[in-house]
C-alpha positions as MATLAB code, in Angstrom:
seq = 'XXXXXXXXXXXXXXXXXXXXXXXXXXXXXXXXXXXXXXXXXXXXXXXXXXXXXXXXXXXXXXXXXXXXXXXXXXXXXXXXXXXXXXXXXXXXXXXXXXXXXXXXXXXXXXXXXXXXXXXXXXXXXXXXXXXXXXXXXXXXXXXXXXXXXXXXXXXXXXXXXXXXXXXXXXXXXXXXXXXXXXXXXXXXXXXXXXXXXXXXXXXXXXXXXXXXXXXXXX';
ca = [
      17.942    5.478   -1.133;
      17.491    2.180    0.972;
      18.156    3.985    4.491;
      15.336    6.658    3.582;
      13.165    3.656    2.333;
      13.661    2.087    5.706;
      12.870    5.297    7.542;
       9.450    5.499    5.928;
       8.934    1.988    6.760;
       9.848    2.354   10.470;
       8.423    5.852   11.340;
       5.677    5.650    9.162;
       5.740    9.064    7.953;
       4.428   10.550    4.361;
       6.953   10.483    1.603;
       6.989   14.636    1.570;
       7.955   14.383    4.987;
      11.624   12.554    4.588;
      14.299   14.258    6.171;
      16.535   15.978    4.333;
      19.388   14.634    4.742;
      18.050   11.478    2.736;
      18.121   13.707   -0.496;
      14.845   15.005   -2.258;
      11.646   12.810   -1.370;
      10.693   12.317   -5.065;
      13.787   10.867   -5.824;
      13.267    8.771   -3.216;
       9.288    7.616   -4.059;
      10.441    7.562   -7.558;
      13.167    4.695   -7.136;
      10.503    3.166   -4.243;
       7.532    2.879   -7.228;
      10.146    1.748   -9.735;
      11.412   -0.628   -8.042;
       8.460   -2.155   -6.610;
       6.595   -2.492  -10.163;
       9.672   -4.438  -11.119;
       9.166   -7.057   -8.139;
      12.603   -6.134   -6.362;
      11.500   -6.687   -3.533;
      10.298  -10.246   -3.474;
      12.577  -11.805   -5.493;
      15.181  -10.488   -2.894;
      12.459  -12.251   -0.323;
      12.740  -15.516   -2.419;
      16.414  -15.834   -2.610;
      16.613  -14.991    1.054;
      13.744  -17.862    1.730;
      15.511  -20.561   -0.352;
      17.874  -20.943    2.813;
      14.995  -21.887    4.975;
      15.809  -24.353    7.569;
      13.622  -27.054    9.312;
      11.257  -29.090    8.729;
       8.006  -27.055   10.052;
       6.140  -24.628    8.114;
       3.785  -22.252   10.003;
       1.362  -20.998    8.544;
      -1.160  -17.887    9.928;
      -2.616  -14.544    8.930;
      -3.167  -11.291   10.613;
      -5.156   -8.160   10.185;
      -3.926   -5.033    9.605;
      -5.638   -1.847    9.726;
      -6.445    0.335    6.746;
      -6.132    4.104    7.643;
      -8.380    6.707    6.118;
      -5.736    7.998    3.549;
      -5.573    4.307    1.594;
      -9.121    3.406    2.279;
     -10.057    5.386   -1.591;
      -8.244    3.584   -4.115;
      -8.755    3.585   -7.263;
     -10.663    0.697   -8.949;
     -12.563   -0.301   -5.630;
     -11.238   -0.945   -2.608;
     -11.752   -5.370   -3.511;
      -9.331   -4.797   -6.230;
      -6.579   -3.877   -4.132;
      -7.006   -6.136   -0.721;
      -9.276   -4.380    1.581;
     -12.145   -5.191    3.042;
     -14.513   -4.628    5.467;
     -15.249   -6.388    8.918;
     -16.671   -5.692   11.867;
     -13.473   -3.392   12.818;
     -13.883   -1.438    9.792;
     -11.488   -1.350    7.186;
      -8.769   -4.268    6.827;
      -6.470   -6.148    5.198;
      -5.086   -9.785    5.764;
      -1.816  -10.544    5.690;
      -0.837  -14.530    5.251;
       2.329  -15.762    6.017;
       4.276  -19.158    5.514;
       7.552  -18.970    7.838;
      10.331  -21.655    8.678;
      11.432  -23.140   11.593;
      12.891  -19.913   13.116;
      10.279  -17.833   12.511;
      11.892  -16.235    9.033;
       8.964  -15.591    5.941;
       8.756  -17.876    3.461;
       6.060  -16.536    1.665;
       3.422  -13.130    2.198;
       0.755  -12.432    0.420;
      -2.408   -9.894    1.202;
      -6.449  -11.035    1.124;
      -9.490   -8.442    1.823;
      -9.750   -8.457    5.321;
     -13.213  -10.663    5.287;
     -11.567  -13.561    3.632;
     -11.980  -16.656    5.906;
      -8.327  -17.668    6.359;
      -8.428  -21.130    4.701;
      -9.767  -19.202    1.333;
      -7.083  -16.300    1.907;
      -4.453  -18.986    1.782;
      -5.959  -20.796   -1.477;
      -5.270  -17.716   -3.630;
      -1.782  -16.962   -2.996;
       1.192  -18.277   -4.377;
       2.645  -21.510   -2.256;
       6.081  -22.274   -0.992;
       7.593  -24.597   -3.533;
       9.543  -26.895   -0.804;
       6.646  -28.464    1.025;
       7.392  -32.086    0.030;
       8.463  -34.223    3.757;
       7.083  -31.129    5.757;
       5.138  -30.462    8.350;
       2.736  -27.732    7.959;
       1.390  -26.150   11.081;
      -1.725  -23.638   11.622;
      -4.870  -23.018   13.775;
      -8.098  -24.605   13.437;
      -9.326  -21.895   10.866;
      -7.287  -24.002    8.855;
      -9.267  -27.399    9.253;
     -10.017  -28.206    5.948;
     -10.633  -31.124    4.082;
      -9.664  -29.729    0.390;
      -6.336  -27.995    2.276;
      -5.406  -31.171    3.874;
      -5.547  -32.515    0.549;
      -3.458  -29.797   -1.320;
      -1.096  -30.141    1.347;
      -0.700  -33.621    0.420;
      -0.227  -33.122   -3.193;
       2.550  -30.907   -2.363;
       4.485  -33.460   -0.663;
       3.686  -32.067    3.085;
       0.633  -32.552    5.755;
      -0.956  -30.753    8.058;
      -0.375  -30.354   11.794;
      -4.107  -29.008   12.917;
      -6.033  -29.458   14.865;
      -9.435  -30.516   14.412;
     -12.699  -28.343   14.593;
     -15.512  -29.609   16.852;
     -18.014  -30.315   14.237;
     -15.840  -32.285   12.592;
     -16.396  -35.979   13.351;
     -13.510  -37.972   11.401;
     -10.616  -38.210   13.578;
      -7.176  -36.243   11.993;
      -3.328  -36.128   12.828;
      -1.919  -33.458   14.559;
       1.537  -33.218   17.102;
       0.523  -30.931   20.025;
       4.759  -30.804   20.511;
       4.598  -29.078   16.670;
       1.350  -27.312   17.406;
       3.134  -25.124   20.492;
       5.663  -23.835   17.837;
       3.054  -22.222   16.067;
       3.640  -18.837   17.973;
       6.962  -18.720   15.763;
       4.634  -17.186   13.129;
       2.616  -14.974   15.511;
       6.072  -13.698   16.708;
       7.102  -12.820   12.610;
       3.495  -10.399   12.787;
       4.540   -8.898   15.964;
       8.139   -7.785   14.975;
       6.768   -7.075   11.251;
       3.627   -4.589   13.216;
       6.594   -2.675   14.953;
       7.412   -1.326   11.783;
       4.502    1.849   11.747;
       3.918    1.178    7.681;
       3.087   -2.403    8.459;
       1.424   -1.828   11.648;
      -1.233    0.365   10.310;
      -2.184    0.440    5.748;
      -1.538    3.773    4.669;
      -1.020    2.391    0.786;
      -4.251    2.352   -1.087;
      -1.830    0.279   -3.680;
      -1.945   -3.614   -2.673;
       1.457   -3.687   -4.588;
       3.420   -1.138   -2.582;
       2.055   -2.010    1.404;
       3.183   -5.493   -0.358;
       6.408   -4.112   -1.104;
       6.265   -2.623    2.485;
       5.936   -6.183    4.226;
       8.700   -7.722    1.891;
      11.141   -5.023    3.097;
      10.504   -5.936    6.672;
      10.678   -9.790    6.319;
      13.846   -8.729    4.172;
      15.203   -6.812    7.274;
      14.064   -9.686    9.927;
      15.972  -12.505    7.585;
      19.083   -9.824    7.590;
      18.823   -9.781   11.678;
];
């Protein structure tokens, strides 16, 4: 059942088109929607993210594409993370990882969501207290400087050019920060990540948890 979920995820191909040698498909979408309404698939993610070294947190998001064949969901396309930019159709992905470059955290934003709001409305890493949290300058925010700070952590970023108070940030720390770009680029390899073929939010989710899953098993 895994191997034929981690065929779909790699090749990118429809459910109906599984080889046979992975059993029938249905059994296999069956077992994939079960197990995703359960949450499988990130508490595996958590467990795997509690051994996260370091003492840097990057933090970034991406866009992703949404093909034709998700872009009809139903309840609206807001209600399930997609929106609409001057690309077309996206969805942002967020992502906290460690030091090495290994997800912490994912969650999924309409694809017009500034980044600084994106990151407001997802679920935070719960070990931020003594570290150092790392990001662009879409991330240069007074109220997420502050949250950071609650949490026990601050913020490595660096300033905008409007802003005119003077703010910390380690350009040493600040050249790590492709660790995170890195984690999109292997996760995009994987054809259901690299292009949104889900018109679910919960199971192109489900999707990016099984490939930060894989990357932490590399």
């Amino acid at each position: 059942m895994i191997e034929a979920m981690v065929y779909v995820l790699r090749v990118g191909c429809p459910w109906r088109d599984l080889p046979a040698v992975y059993g029938p498909w249905s059994s296999v979408y069956t077992r994939w929607r079960r197990w995703c309404r359960r949450g499988l698939w990130s508490r595996v993610l958590n467990v795997l993210a509690r051994q996260a070294t370091g003492t840097l947190r990057f933090l970034d998001a991406s866009h992703i594409k949404v093909h034709q064949d998700g872009s009809n969901p139903a309840g609206g396309q807001r209600n399930q993370a997609i929106g609409r930019t001057k690309g077309g159709l996206n969805t942002k992905l967020t992502a906290w990882v460690d030091g090495r470059g290994r997800v912490v955290r994912v969650a999924l934003s309409p694809g017009q969501r500034a980044d600084v709001r994106a990151v407001a409305h997802m679920p935070w890493p719960q070990d931020l207290c003594g570290k150092t949290i790392v990001a662009d300058k879409g991330y240069d925010s007074d109220a997420f400087r502050a949250a950071l700070r609650q949490r026990g952590g601050r913020g490595c970023i660096p300033p905008r050019a409007r802003r005119r108070a003077p703010v910390w940030w380690h350009r040493g720390f600040y050249r790590k920060r492709h660790r995170v770009e890195n984690f999109f680029q292997r996760a995009k390899r994987y054809r259901r990540v690299g292009t949104r073929y889900e018109k679910c939010d919960l199971y192109f989710l489900s999707f990016v948890h099984l490939a930060a899953i894989l990357d932490w098993l590399k």
